[in-house]
Short mmCIF file of N, CA and C in Angstrom, two decimals:
data_model
loop_
_atom_site.label_atom_id
_atom_site.label_comp_id
_atom_site.label_asym_id
_atom_site.label_seq_id
_atom_site.Cartn_x
_atom_site.Cartn_y
_atom_site.Cartn_z
N SER W 1 -46.15 -34.91 -33.77
CA SER W 1 -46.00 -35.86 -32.69
C SER W 1 -47.35 -36.07 -32.00
N ILE W 2 -47.65 -37.35 -31.69
CA ILE W 2 -48.88 -37.66 -30.96
C ILE W 2 -48.58 -38.14 -29.54
N GLY W 3 -47.31 -38.35 -29.25
CA GLY W 3 -46.93 -38.82 -27.93
C GLY W 3 -45.43 -38.88 -27.77
N VAL W 4 -45.01 -39.25 -26.54
CA VAL W 4 -43.59 -39.30 -26.19
C VAL W 4 -43.30 -40.60 -25.46
N VAL W 5 -42.15 -41.18 -25.76
CA VAL W 5 -41.69 -42.38 -25.07
C VAL W 5 -41.19 -41.95 -23.69
N ASP W 6 -41.90 -42.38 -22.63
CA ASP W 6 -41.45 -41.98 -21.30
C ASP W 6 -40.84 -43.12 -20.50
N ARG W 7 -40.99 -44.35 -20.98
CA ARG W 7 -40.32 -45.49 -20.36
C ARG W 7 -39.84 -46.41 -21.46
N LEU W 8 -38.66 -46.96 -21.26
CA LEU W 8 -38.08 -47.84 -22.28
C LEU W 8 -37.14 -48.82 -21.61
N LYS W 9 -37.24 -50.07 -22.03
CA LYS W 9 -36.33 -51.10 -21.53
C LYS W 9 -35.96 -51.99 -22.70
N GLY W 10 -34.68 -52.34 -22.81
CA GLY W 10 -34.24 -53.25 -23.86
C GLY W 10 -34.33 -52.63 -25.25
N GLU W 11 -34.44 -53.51 -26.24
CA GLU W 11 -34.47 -53.05 -27.63
C GLU W 11 -35.91 -52.87 -28.13
N VAL W 12 -36.17 -51.65 -28.61
CA VAL W 12 -37.48 -51.31 -29.16
C VAL W 12 -37.23 -50.53 -30.45
N THR W 13 -37.93 -50.91 -31.51
CA THR W 13 -37.78 -50.21 -32.79
C THR W 13 -39.12 -49.65 -33.24
N VAL W 14 -39.02 -48.67 -34.13
CA VAL W 14 -40.21 -48.11 -34.75
C VAL W 14 -39.99 -48.15 -36.26
N GLU W 15 -41.03 -48.57 -36.96
CA GLU W 15 -41.01 -48.50 -38.42
C GLU W 15 -41.81 -47.25 -38.80
N ARG W 16 -41.12 -46.34 -39.51
CA ARG W 16 -41.72 -45.06 -39.87
C ARG W 16 -41.31 -44.73 -41.30
N ASN W 17 -42.29 -44.50 -42.13
CA ASN W 17 -42.04 -44.15 -43.54
C ASN W 17 -41.12 -45.15 -44.23
N GLY W 18 -41.31 -46.44 -43.93
CA GLY W 18 -40.53 -47.48 -44.58
C GLY W 18 -39.16 -47.72 -44.00
N HIS W 19 -38.79 -46.98 -42.94
CA HIS W 19 -37.48 -47.14 -42.31
C HIS W 19 -37.66 -47.65 -40.89
N GLN W 20 -36.77 -48.55 -40.48
CA GLN W 20 -36.81 -49.07 -39.12
C GLN W 20 -35.68 -48.42 -38.33
N ILE W 21 -36.04 -47.81 -37.20
CA ILE W 21 -35.04 -47.14 -36.36
C ILE W 21 -35.22 -47.57 -34.91
N GLU W 22 -34.12 -47.56 -34.17
CA GLU W 22 -34.21 -47.85 -32.74
C GLU W 22 -34.75 -46.61 -32.04
N ILE W 23 -35.74 -46.80 -31.21
CA ILE W 23 -36.35 -45.67 -30.52
C ILE W 23 -35.73 -45.55 -29.13
N LYS W 24 -35.69 -44.33 -28.61
CA LYS W 24 -35.08 -44.07 -27.32
C LYS W 24 -36.05 -43.31 -26.42
N GLN W 25 -35.80 -43.38 -25.11
CA GLN W 25 -36.62 -42.64 -24.17
C GLN W 25 -36.56 -41.15 -24.52
N GLY W 26 -37.71 -40.49 -24.50
CA GLY W 26 -37.80 -39.08 -24.84
C GLY W 26 -38.13 -38.82 -26.29
N ASP W 27 -38.04 -39.86 -27.16
CA ASP W 27 -38.39 -39.70 -28.57
C ASP W 27 -39.89 -39.52 -28.74
N SER W 28 -40.27 -38.84 -29.80
CA SER W 28 -41.68 -38.68 -30.15
C SER W 28 -42.15 -39.86 -30.98
N VAL W 29 -43.46 -40.14 -30.91
CA VAL W 29 -44.09 -41.13 -31.77
C VAL W 29 -45.13 -40.40 -32.62
N TYR W 30 -45.44 -41.00 -33.77
CA TYR W 30 -46.30 -40.35 -34.75
C TYR W 30 -47.37 -41.32 -35.25
N GLN W 31 -48.46 -40.75 -35.75
CA GLN W 31 -49.50 -41.57 -36.37
C GLN W 31 -48.87 -42.42 -37.47
N ASP W 32 -49.31 -43.65 -37.58
CA ASP W 32 -48.84 -44.65 -38.56
C ASP W 32 -47.52 -45.31 -38.16
N ASP W 33 -46.93 -44.96 -37.01
CA ASP W 33 -45.74 -45.67 -36.54
C ASP W 33 -46.12 -47.11 -36.20
N VAL W 34 -45.18 -48.01 -36.43
CA VAL W 34 -45.31 -49.41 -36.02
C VAL W 34 -44.24 -49.64 -34.96
N ILE W 35 -44.66 -49.94 -33.74
CA ILE W 35 -43.76 -50.13 -32.62
C ILE W 35 -43.52 -51.63 -32.43
N LYS W 36 -42.26 -52.02 -32.27
CA LYS W 36 -41.93 -53.43 -32.07
C LYS W 36 -40.93 -53.56 -30.93
N THR W 37 -41.27 -54.41 -29.94
CA THR W 37 -40.36 -54.69 -28.85
C THR W 37 -39.73 -56.06 -29.06
N GLU W 38 -38.47 -56.18 -28.69
CA GLU W 38 -37.78 -57.48 -28.77
C GLU W 38 -38.05 -58.25 -27.48
N ASP W 39 -37.47 -59.44 -27.37
CA ASP W 39 -37.69 -60.30 -26.20
C ASP W 39 -37.35 -59.62 -24.88
N ASP W 40 -36.38 -58.70 -24.91
CA ASP W 40 -35.96 -58.00 -23.69
C ASP W 40 -36.55 -56.60 -23.59
N GLY W 41 -37.47 -56.24 -24.49
CA GLY W 41 -37.92 -54.86 -24.58
C GLY W 41 -39.31 -54.60 -24.03
N SER W 42 -39.53 -53.37 -23.63
CA SER W 42 -40.85 -52.86 -23.28
C SER W 42 -40.82 -51.35 -23.46
N ILE W 43 -42.01 -50.77 -23.65
CA ILE W 43 -42.09 -49.34 -23.91
C ILE W 43 -43.34 -48.77 -23.25
N GLY W 44 -43.22 -47.55 -22.74
CA GLY W 44 -44.34 -46.80 -22.21
C GLY W 44 -44.44 -45.48 -22.96
N ILE W 45 -45.62 -45.20 -23.50
CA ILE W 45 -45.85 -43.99 -24.30
C ILE W 45 -46.94 -43.18 -23.63
N THR W 46 -46.70 -41.88 -23.44
CA THR W 46 -47.74 -40.97 -22.98
C THR W 46 -48.18 -40.15 -24.18
N PHE W 47 -49.47 -40.25 -24.50
CA PHE W 47 -50.02 -39.54 -25.66
C PHE W 47 -50.44 -38.13 -25.26
N GLU W 48 -50.70 -37.30 -26.25
CA GLU W 48 -51.02 -35.89 -26.05
C GLU W 48 -52.25 -35.67 -25.17
N ASP W 49 -53.16 -36.64 -25.11
CA ASP W 49 -54.36 -36.50 -24.27
C ASP W 49 -54.13 -37.06 -22.86
N GLN W 50 -52.88 -37.39 -22.55
CA GLN W 50 -52.44 -37.94 -21.26
C GLN W 50 -52.83 -39.40 -21.06
N SER W 51 -53.27 -40.08 -22.11
CA SER W 51 -53.44 -41.52 -22.01
C SER W 51 -52.04 -42.15 -22.04
N VAL W 52 -51.91 -43.30 -21.40
CA VAL W 52 -50.63 -43.98 -21.29
C VAL W 52 -50.80 -45.40 -21.82
N PHE W 53 -49.90 -45.83 -22.67
CA PHE W 53 -49.96 -47.16 -23.26
C PHE W 53 -48.62 -47.84 -23.06
N THR W 54 -48.65 -49.05 -22.52
CA THR W 54 -47.45 -49.84 -22.28
C THR W 54 -47.51 -51.10 -23.13
N LEU W 55 -46.40 -51.41 -23.77
CA LEU W 55 -46.28 -52.61 -24.60
C LEU W 55 -45.16 -53.45 -24.02
N GLY W 56 -45.43 -54.75 -23.79
CA GLY W 56 -44.47 -55.65 -23.15
C GLY W 56 -43.49 -56.25 -24.13
N PRO W 57 -42.71 -57.25 -23.67
CA PRO W 57 -41.70 -57.90 -24.50
C PRO W 57 -42.30 -58.65 -25.69
N ASP W 58 -41.51 -58.73 -26.77
CA ASP W 58 -41.88 -59.48 -27.97
C ASP W 58 -43.28 -59.10 -28.44
N ALA W 59 -43.50 -57.82 -28.66
CA ALA W 59 -44.82 -57.30 -29.01
C ALA W 59 -44.72 -56.37 -30.22
N ARG W 60 -45.90 -56.11 -30.79
CA ARG W 60 -45.95 -55.23 -31.97
C ARG W 60 -47.30 -54.53 -32.01
N MET W 61 -47.29 -53.22 -32.28
CA MET W 61 -48.54 -52.47 -32.42
C MET W 61 -48.38 -51.34 -33.42
N THR W 62 -49.51 -50.94 -34.00
CA THR W 62 -49.52 -49.81 -34.92
C THR W 62 -50.32 -48.67 -34.28
N LEU W 63 -49.84 -47.46 -34.50
CA LEU W 63 -50.54 -46.27 -34.03
C LEU W 63 -51.38 -45.77 -35.22
N ASP W 64 -52.57 -46.32 -35.35
CA ASP W 64 -53.37 -46.11 -36.55
C ASP W 64 -53.91 -44.69 -36.70
N SER W 65 -54.44 -44.12 -35.65
CA SER W 65 -54.96 -42.75 -35.77
C SER W 65 -54.95 -42.08 -34.40
N PHE W 66 -54.78 -40.76 -34.44
CA PHE W 66 -54.81 -39.97 -33.21
C PHE W 66 -55.13 -38.54 -33.59
N VAL W 67 -56.27 -38.07 -33.15
CA VAL W 67 -56.69 -36.68 -33.37
C VAL W 67 -57.14 -36.15 -32.02
N TYR W 68 -56.57 -35.01 -31.60
CA TYR W 68 -56.90 -34.48 -30.28
C TYR W 68 -56.77 -32.97 -30.27
N ASP W 69 -57.79 -32.30 -29.74
CA ASP W 69 -57.78 -30.86 -29.57
C ASP W 69 -57.70 -30.57 -28.07
N PRO W 70 -56.55 -30.12 -27.57
CA PRO W 70 -56.40 -29.90 -26.13
C PRO W 70 -57.30 -28.79 -25.58
N GLU W 71 -57.73 -27.88 -26.43
CA GLU W 71 -58.60 -26.80 -25.95
C GLU W 71 -60.00 -27.28 -25.65
N THR W 72 -60.51 -28.20 -26.45
CA THR W 72 -61.87 -28.70 -26.25
C THR W 72 -61.91 -30.09 -25.61
N GLY W 73 -60.80 -30.82 -25.70
CA GLY W 73 -60.76 -32.19 -25.21
C GLY W 73 -61.35 -33.19 -26.19
N ASP W 74 -61.79 -32.71 -27.35
CA ASP W 74 -62.37 -33.60 -28.36
C ASP W 74 -61.27 -34.37 -29.08
N GLY W 75 -61.61 -35.56 -29.55
CA GLY W 75 -60.65 -36.32 -30.32
C GLY W 75 -61.05 -37.77 -30.45
N SER W 76 -60.16 -38.53 -31.07
CA SER W 76 -60.32 -39.96 -31.22
C SER W 76 -58.95 -40.58 -31.40
N SER W 77 -58.84 -41.86 -31.02
CA SER W 77 -57.58 -42.55 -31.21
C SER W 77 -57.85 -44.03 -31.46
N SER W 78 -56.91 -44.64 -32.17
CA SER W 78 -57.01 -46.07 -32.45
C SER W 78 -55.62 -46.65 -32.56
N VAL W 79 -55.36 -47.72 -31.80
CA VAL W 79 -54.12 -48.48 -31.91
C VAL W 79 -54.50 -49.93 -32.20
N ASN W 80 -53.60 -50.64 -32.86
CA ASN W 80 -53.83 -52.03 -33.19
C ASN W 80 -52.69 -52.85 -32.59
N VAL W 81 -53.02 -53.69 -31.60
CA VAL W 81 -52.02 -54.57 -30.99
C VAL W 81 -52.02 -55.86 -31.78
N ILE W 82 -50.96 -56.06 -32.53
CA ILE W 82 -50.84 -57.22 -33.41
C ILE W 82 -50.37 -58.44 -32.64
N LYS W 83 -49.51 -58.20 -31.65
CA LYS W 83 -48.90 -59.30 -30.91
C LYS W 83 -48.42 -58.78 -29.57
N GLY W 84 -48.57 -59.58 -28.51
CA GLY W 84 -47.95 -59.27 -27.24
C GLY W 84 -48.88 -58.72 -26.18
N MET W 85 -48.28 -58.41 -25.02
CA MET W 85 -49.00 -57.90 -23.87
C MET W 85 -49.05 -56.38 -23.92
N PHE W 86 -50.19 -55.84 -23.51
CA PHE W 86 -50.33 -54.39 -23.46
C PHE W 86 -51.13 -53.99 -22.24
N LYS W 87 -50.95 -52.73 -21.83
CA LYS W 87 -51.70 -52.15 -20.74
C LYS W 87 -51.91 -50.68 -21.07
N PHE W 88 -53.03 -50.13 -20.66
CA PHE W 88 -53.28 -48.71 -20.94
C PHE W 88 -54.06 -48.08 -19.80
N VAL W 89 -53.90 -46.77 -19.70
CA VAL W 89 -54.72 -45.94 -18.84
C VAL W 89 -55.27 -44.85 -19.75
N SER W 90 -56.59 -44.75 -19.81
CA SER W 90 -57.20 -43.80 -20.74
C SER W 90 -56.98 -42.36 -20.28
N GLY W 91 -57.09 -41.44 -21.24
CA GLY W 91 -56.87 -40.02 -20.98
C GLY W 91 -58.09 -39.19 -21.33
N GLU W 92 -57.83 -37.98 -21.81
CA GLU W 92 -58.89 -37.01 -22.09
C GLU W 92 -59.82 -37.45 -23.22
N ILE W 93 -59.31 -38.15 -24.23
CA ILE W 93 -60.17 -38.55 -25.35
C ILE W 93 -61.33 -39.40 -24.83
N SER W 94 -61.03 -40.43 -24.05
CA SER W 94 -62.11 -41.30 -23.58
C SER W 94 -62.97 -40.60 -22.53
N ALA W 95 -62.39 -39.68 -21.76
CA ALA W 95 -63.17 -38.95 -20.76
C ALA W 95 -64.19 -38.02 -21.41
N ASN W 96 -63.80 -37.39 -22.51
CA ASN W 96 -64.68 -36.41 -23.17
C ASN W 96 -65.47 -36.97 -24.33
N ASN W 97 -65.02 -38.09 -24.88
CA ASN W 97 -65.67 -38.69 -26.05
C ASN W 97 -65.77 -40.21 -25.83
N PRO W 98 -66.65 -40.64 -24.94
CA PRO W 98 -66.74 -42.06 -24.62
C PRO W 98 -66.84 -42.94 -25.87
N GLY W 99 -65.96 -43.94 -25.92
CA GLY W 99 -65.96 -44.88 -27.04
C GLY W 99 -65.07 -44.47 -28.20
N ASP W 100 -64.48 -43.26 -28.16
CA ASP W 100 -63.65 -42.80 -29.27
C ASP W 100 -62.17 -43.14 -29.10
N MET W 101 -61.83 -43.85 -28.04
CA MET W 101 -60.49 -44.44 -27.90
C MET W 101 -60.68 -45.93 -28.17
N LYS W 102 -60.00 -46.44 -29.19
CA LYS W 102 -60.17 -47.83 -29.56
C LYS W 102 -58.83 -48.56 -29.54
N VAL W 103 -58.86 -49.78 -29.02
CA VAL W 103 -57.72 -50.68 -29.05
C VAL W 103 -58.18 -51.91 -29.83
N GLU W 104 -57.54 -52.15 -30.95
CA GLU W 104 -57.90 -53.30 -31.78
C GLU W 104 -56.87 -54.40 -31.63
N THR W 105 -57.34 -55.63 -31.71
CA THR W 105 -56.49 -56.81 -31.75
C THR W 105 -56.97 -57.64 -32.93
N PRO W 106 -56.24 -58.67 -33.32
CA PRO W 106 -56.70 -59.50 -34.43
C PRO W 106 -58.06 -60.17 -34.19
N VAL W 107 -58.49 -60.25 -32.92
CA VAL W 107 -59.76 -60.93 -32.64
C VAL W 107 -60.82 -60.05 -32.01
N ALA W 108 -60.51 -58.79 -31.66
CA ALA W 108 -61.50 -57.95 -30.99
C ALA W 108 -61.15 -56.48 -31.14
N THR W 109 -62.16 -55.62 -30.98
CA THR W 109 -61.96 -54.18 -30.87
C THR W 109 -62.54 -53.75 -29.54
N ILE W 110 -61.76 -52.97 -28.77
CA ILE W 110 -62.18 -52.52 -27.46
C ILE W 110 -62.45 -51.02 -27.55
N GLY W 111 -63.65 -50.59 -27.24
CA GLY W 111 -63.98 -49.18 -27.17
C GLY W 111 -63.83 -48.72 -25.73
N ILE W 112 -62.97 -47.75 -25.47
CA ILE W 112 -62.63 -47.35 -24.11
C ILE W 112 -63.50 -46.17 -23.68
N ARG W 113 -64.06 -46.26 -22.49
CA ARG W 113 -64.92 -45.21 -21.97
C ARG W 113 -64.39 -44.63 -20.66
N GLY W 114 -63.10 -44.71 -20.44
CA GLY W 114 -62.49 -44.14 -19.24
C GLY W 114 -62.16 -45.21 -18.23
N THR W 115 -60.97 -45.77 -18.33
CA THR W 115 -60.62 -46.89 -17.47
C THR W 115 -59.15 -47.24 -17.61
N THR W 116 -58.75 -48.27 -16.90
CA THR W 116 -57.47 -48.92 -17.06
C THR W 116 -57.76 -50.32 -17.57
N GLY W 117 -56.97 -50.80 -18.51
CA GLY W 117 -57.21 -52.13 -19.05
C GLY W 117 -55.93 -52.73 -19.56
N GLY W 118 -56.03 -53.99 -19.98
CA GLY W 118 -54.86 -54.66 -20.52
C GLY W 118 -55.27 -55.92 -21.25
N GLY W 119 -54.31 -56.56 -21.87
CA GLY W 119 -54.59 -57.78 -22.58
C GLY W 119 -53.31 -58.38 -23.14
N SER W 120 -53.46 -59.52 -23.75
CA SER W 120 -52.32 -60.20 -24.34
C SER W 120 -52.76 -60.90 -25.60
N LYS W 121 -51.98 -60.78 -26.66
CA LYS W 121 -52.26 -61.44 -27.92
C LYS W 121 -51.05 -62.28 -28.26
N ILE W 122 -51.24 -63.59 -28.32
CA ILE W 122 -50.17 -64.50 -28.71
C ILE W 122 -50.28 -64.70 -30.20
N ALA W 123 -49.18 -64.49 -30.90
CA ALA W 123 -49.18 -64.62 -32.36
C ALA W 123 -49.57 -66.03 -32.75
N SER W 124 -50.44 -66.15 -33.73
CA SER W 124 -50.80 -67.47 -34.24
C SER W 124 -49.83 -67.89 -35.31
N SER W 125 -49.68 -69.21 -35.48
CA SER W 125 -48.71 -69.69 -36.44
C SER W 125 -49.32 -69.85 -37.80
#
């Protein structure tokens, strides 16, 4: 597990190992999970380094990589927001390893150095 779902509204699914399942508050998330929110859905995930990521309605993101050592604070993470609104608050990875927390979108990569941020990606046709 790389994190836990601590907020959930509406319908949210995760694609894991080729299977799509409905995710619930308190469930764990894992590297390579694909998170998808429906029109009425949103999700808040707290990762092991205490970073928090929120995904809004009608959105999709992949949890591409997450490596974190709680004893040293070293690590790196990368998520890819394919579609929708997102918000994050960085945690220990960006505090101890500036630039090693990355948020990718189809048009940009954001290297996080300790901050709160957000954005929105509207799917192109």
